[in-house]
Short mmCIF file of C-alpha atoms in Angstrom, two decimals:
data_model
loop_
_atom_site.label_atom_id
_atom_site.label_comp_id
_atom_site.label_asym_id
_atom_site.label_seq_id
_atom_site.Cartn_x
_atom_site.Cartn_y
_atom_site.Cartn_z
CA UNK A 1 6.77 -11.93 27.42
CA UNK A 2 5.74 -8.77 25.60
CA UNK A 3 6.28 -8.21 21.91
CA UNK A 4 5.60 -5.28 19.68
CA UNK A 5 5.02 -5.70 15.90
CA UNK A 6 4.93 -3.07 13.11
CA UNK A 7 4.17 -3.55 9.53
CA UNK A 8 4.94 -3.07 6.86
CA UNK A 9 8.69 -3.02 7.45
CA UNK A 10 9.22 -0.78 4.36
CA UNK A 11 6.85 1.21 2.17
CA UNK A 12 7.29 3.41 -0.90
CA UNK A 13 4.36 5.62 -1.63
CA UNK A 14 3.74 8.45 -4.05
CA UNK A 15 2.96 11.91 -2.89
CA UNK A 16 -0.82 12.34 -2.36
CA UNK A 17 -1.47 8.78 -1.65
CA UNK A 18 -2.96 7.50 1.59
CA UNK A 19 -1.06 5.77 4.37
CA UNK A 20 -1.83 3.26 7.02
CA UNK A 21 0.83 1.86 9.28
CA UNK A 22 -0.15 -0.67 11.99
CA UNK A 23 1.36 -1.49 15.36
CA UNK A 24 0.32 -4.31 17.69
CA UNK A 25 1.43 -5.17 21.11
CA UNK A 26 1.17 -8.68 22.67
CA UNK A 27 1.56 -9.85 26.22
CA UNK A 28 0.37 -6.75 28.07
CA UNK A 29 -2.92 -5.01 28.75
CA UNK A 30 -3.79 -1.33 28.69
CA UNK A 31 -0.34 -0.16 27.45
CA UNK A 32 0.39 3.40 26.67
CA UNK A 33 1.13 3.56 22.93
CA UNK A 34 3.28 6.02 21.06
CA UNK A 35 4.23 6.87 17.43
CA UNK A 36 7.53 8.51 16.74
CA UNK A 37 9.12 9.68 13.47
CA UNK A 38 12.84 9.72 12.92
CA UNK A 39 13.81 11.79 9.88
CA UNK A 40 17.19 11.28 8.30
CA UNK A 41 19.99 12.51 10.50
CA UNK A 42 17.63 13.66 13.26
CA UNK A 43 16.41 12.31 16.56
CA UNK A 44 13.08 10.98 17.48
CA UNK A 45 10.02 13.14 17.33
CA UNK A 46 6.87 12.14 19.19
CA UNK A 47 3.88 12.37 16.95
CA UNK A 48 1.00 10.71 18.98
CA UNK A 49 0.41 8.86 22.20
CA UNK A 50 -2.53 7.01 23.66
CA UNK A 51 -3.37 5.99 27.10
CA UNK A 52 -6.47 3.99 26.13
CA UNK A 53 -8.87 2.96 23.35
CA UNK A 54 -9.99 5.95 21.45
CA UNK A 55 -7.76 8.37 23.38
CA UNK A 56 -5.30 9.99 21.12
CA UNK A 57 -2.93 12.96 21.94
CA UNK A 58 -1.18 14.79 19.23
CA UNK A 59 2.21 16.27 19.95
CA UNK A 60 2.89 17.88 16.59
CA UNK A 61 0.39 19.33 14.10
CA UNK A 62 0.62 17.68 10.65
CA UNK A 63 -1.26 15.83 8.12
CA UNK A 64 -1.00 12.57 10.05
CA UNK A 65 -3.52 11.06 12.35
CA UNK A 66 -3.65 8.20 14.79
CA UNK A 67 -6.32 5.77 16.06
CA UNK A 68 -6.61 3.17 18.65
CA UNK A 69 -9.39 0.83 17.80
CA UNK A 70 -8.41 -1.84 20.17
CA UNK A 71 -6.41 -1.98 23.46
CA UNK A 72 -3.21 -3.26 21.85
CA UNK A 73 -3.59 -1.71 18.32
CA UNK A 74 -2.30 1.64 17.20
CA UNK A 75 -2.63 2.86 13.66
CA UNK A 76 -0.98 5.79 12.02
CA UNK A 77 -2.74 7.24 8.94
CA UNK A 78 -2.79 10.01 6.36
CA UNK A 79 -5.14 10.85 3.66
CA UNK A 80 -2.54 12.46 1.40
CA UNK A 81 1.23 11.93 1.92
CA UNK A 82 3.66 14.82 1.51
CA UNK A 83 7.39 14.41 0.57
CA UNK A 84 8.20 15.58 4.14
CA UNK A 85 6.44 12.50 5.58
CA UNK A 86 9.35 10.30 4.54
CA UNK A 87 11.21 8.86 7.52
CA UNK A 88 11.44 5.95 9.92
CA UNK A 89 8.34 5.48 12.01
CA UNK A 90 8.66 3.86 15.29
CA UNK A 91 5.89 2.57 17.50
CA UNK A 92 6.49 2.04 21.25
CA UNK A 93 4.66 1.00 24.26
CA UNK A 94 4.98 1.59 28.03
CA UNK A 95 3.20 0.21 31.09
CA UNK A 96 0.00 2.02 31.45
CA UNK A 97 -0.11 4.62 34.18
CA UNK A 98 3.63 4.31 34.95
CA UNK A 99 5.57 7.38 35.72
CA UNK A 100 8.84 5.62 34.89
CA UNK A 101 8.46 6.30 31.19
CA UNK A 102 10.43 3.30 30.09
CA UNK A 103 9.28 2.51 26.56
CA UNK A 104 9.73 -0.43 24.40
CA UNK A 105 10.10 -0.01 20.76
CA UNK A 106 9.02 -2.00 17.65
CA UNK A 107 11.26 -2.68 14.68
CA UNK A 108 10.01 0.35 12.72
CA UNK A 109 8.65 1.10 9.19
CA UNK A 110 10.84 2.88 6.64
CA UNK A 111 8.54 5.10 4.58
CA UNK A 112 9.72 6.81 1.43
CA UNK A 113 7.42 9.17 -0.26
CA UNK A 114 8.30 9.87 -3.92
CA UNK B 1 10.88 23.05 29.24
CA UNK B 2 12.59 19.68 29.08
CA UNK B 3 15.21 18.96 26.57
CA UNK B 4 18.23 16.67 25.91
CA UNK B 5 21.48 17.63 24.31
CA UNK B 6 23.81 15.20 22.74
CA UNK B 7 26.70 17.44 21.62
CA UNK B 8 28.54 14.85 19.54
CA UNK B 9 26.82 13.98 16.35
CA UNK B 10 29.42 11.25 15.24
CA UNK B 11 32.19 9.61 17.24
CA UNK B 12 34.85 7.26 15.82
CA UNK B 13 36.85 4.98 18.19
CA UNK B 14 39.13 2.04 17.71
CA UNK B 15 37.98 -1.35 18.75
CA UNK B 16 39.25 -2.05 22.31
CA UNK B 17 39.44 1.74 23.22
CA UNK B 18 37.25 3.33 25.75
CA UNK B 19 34.19 5.25 25.02
CA UNK B 20 32.25 8.08 26.55
CA UNK B 21 29.08 9.51 24.89
CA UNK B 22 27.93 12.75 26.43
CA UNK B 23 24.35 13.79 27.33
CA UNK B 24 23.05 16.88 29.05
CA UNK B 25 19.50 17.46 30.02
CA UNK B 26 17.22 20.11 31.20
CA UNK B 27 14.41 19.36 33.41
CA UNK B 28 13.09 20.99 36.55
CA UNK B 29 12.41 18.09 38.75
CA UNK B 30 14.42 14.92 39.41
CA UNK B 31 14.72 13.26 35.99
CA UNK B 32 14.24 9.78 34.85
CA UNK B 33 17.09 9.13 32.50
CA UNK B 34 17.56 6.55 29.75
CA UNK B 35 20.12 5.43 27.14
CA UNK B 36 18.93 3.59 24.01
CA UNK B 37 20.86 2.08 21.16
CA UNK B 38 19.55 1.78 17.65
CA UNK B 39 21.29 -0.59 15.10
CA UNK B 40 20.84 0.41 11.37
CA UNK B 41 17.33 0.05 10.33
CA UNK B 42 16.10 -1.29 13.67
CA UNK B 43 14.08 -0.14 16.55
CA UNK B 44 15.54 1.07 19.80
CA UNK B 45 16.86 -1.09 22.59
CA UNK B 46 17.19 0.07 26.13
CA UNK B 47 20.77 0.05 27.39
CA UNK B 48 20.14 1.38 30.93
CA UNK B 49 18.09 3.69 33.03
CA UNK B 50 18.34 5.86 36.09
CA UNK B 51 15.41 6.53 38.33
CA UNK B 52 16.92 7.12 41.77
CA UNK B 53 19.57 5.84 44.16
CA UNK B 54 23.07 4.96 43.05
CA UNK B 55 24.17 7.50 40.48
CA UNK B 56 26.37 4.92 38.57
CA UNK B 57 24.06 2.56 36.78
CA UNK B 58 25.14 -0.58 34.92
CA UNK B 59 23.42 -1.61 31.72
CA UNK B 60 23.45 -4.41 29.05
CA UNK B 61 26.45 -5.15 26.80
CA UNK B 62 29.08 -3.70 29.39
CA UNK B 63 27.77 -0.17 29.33
CA UNK B 64 27.35 2.14 32.29
CA UNK B 65 26.33 5.65 32.89
CA UNK B 66 26.74 8.13 35.68
CA UNK B 67 24.13 10.71 36.67
CA UNK B 68 25.71 13.97 37.80
CA UNK B 69 22.98 16.36 39.07
CA UNK B 70 25.36 19.33 39.43
CA UNK B 71 26.28 19.06 35.75
CA UNK B 72 22.88 17.98 34.53
CA UNK B 73 24.59 15.16 32.77
CA UNK B 74 24.19 11.39 32.17
CA UNK B 75 27.18 10.31 30.21
CA UNK B 76 27.39 6.82 28.80
CA UNK B 77 30.63 4.88 29.13
CA UNK B 78 32.20 1.56 28.12
CA UNK B 79 35.83 0.60 28.94
CA UNK B 80 36.54 -1.39 25.81
CA UNK B 81 34.49 -1.00 22.62
CA UNK B 82 33.64 -3.99 20.33
CA UNK B 83 32.88 -3.79 16.63
CA UNK B 84 29.37 -4.79 17.28
CA UNK B 85 28.80 -1.57 19.35
CA UNK B 86 28.74 0.42 16.22
CA UNK B 87 25.25 2.03 16.27
CA UNK B 88 23.41 5.23 16.99
CA UNK B 89 22.94 5.91 20.77
CA UNK B 90 20.11 8.10 22.16
CA UNK B 91 19.84 9.75 25.46
CA UNK B 92 16.33 10.43 26.80
CA UNK B 93 14.65 12.13 29.76
CA UNK B 94 11.29 11.17 31.10
CA UNK B 95 9.03 13.99 32.07
CA UNK B 96 5.51 13.43 33.39
CA UNK B 97 3.51 10.23 32.80
CA UNK B 98 3.74 9.98 28.98
CA UNK B 99 6.59 12.04 27.78
CA UNK B 100 10.03 10.83 26.87
CA UNK B 101 12.27 13.53 25.26
CA UNK B 102 15.07 12.25 23.17
CA UNK B 103 18.37 13.79 22.16
CA UNK B 104 19.36 13.83 18.51
CA UNK B 105 21.64 10.94 18.89
CA UNK B 106 25.25 10.13 18.54
CA UNK B 107 26.43 7.83 15.74
CA UNK B 108 29.27 5.61 16.86
CA UNK B 109 31.74 4.15 14.30
CA UNK B 110 34.19 1.52 15.38
CA UNK B 111 37.44 1.11 13.60
CA UNK B 112 38.98 -2.45 13.57
#
């Protein structure tokens, strides 16, 4: 069966520090991968999605970036964190090429920027 | 443009009472519709989905939802709420191959 992992589970970082969040998927090949952010009291905002290795689409301009160095690995990064980057970051995957859009979510990373 | 509206930010119900969470969508074509549940500090779990066919769909944990094209709605229902149903619920519409648009969520509180 397929599983999705995210780490770390929680992170507290100072403003201006770098960020690296990792997401890996097991049990499937060539998945579509997604990064969402959920700010306090708000819904989910799609940040990036990827349909293949090295292919990244950005939905919202910001100081974050994403990379997909391997088929089932998706990394969210920042060179300098802002206070507004605080939130709950969710990684998700879906069957590559499917038009049904059903996405499966990881457990999330709680990021607090101080 | 696609959008999803969940008009109720917070709902409180008593345990054993019925529940209906509202969801309205805007999408030009036939939508793919989803309801997800998020327990505190956790990821999202799919409750049910509608792609086509029967407009009343059954999901996990005793939930169901009805697609009403004329009202652009996909409301979630449960006949008898349990304390473990307290969570945040998200409605979403699938548009295109890679896009899933979420509503802002409805937080459900269950009173013993």
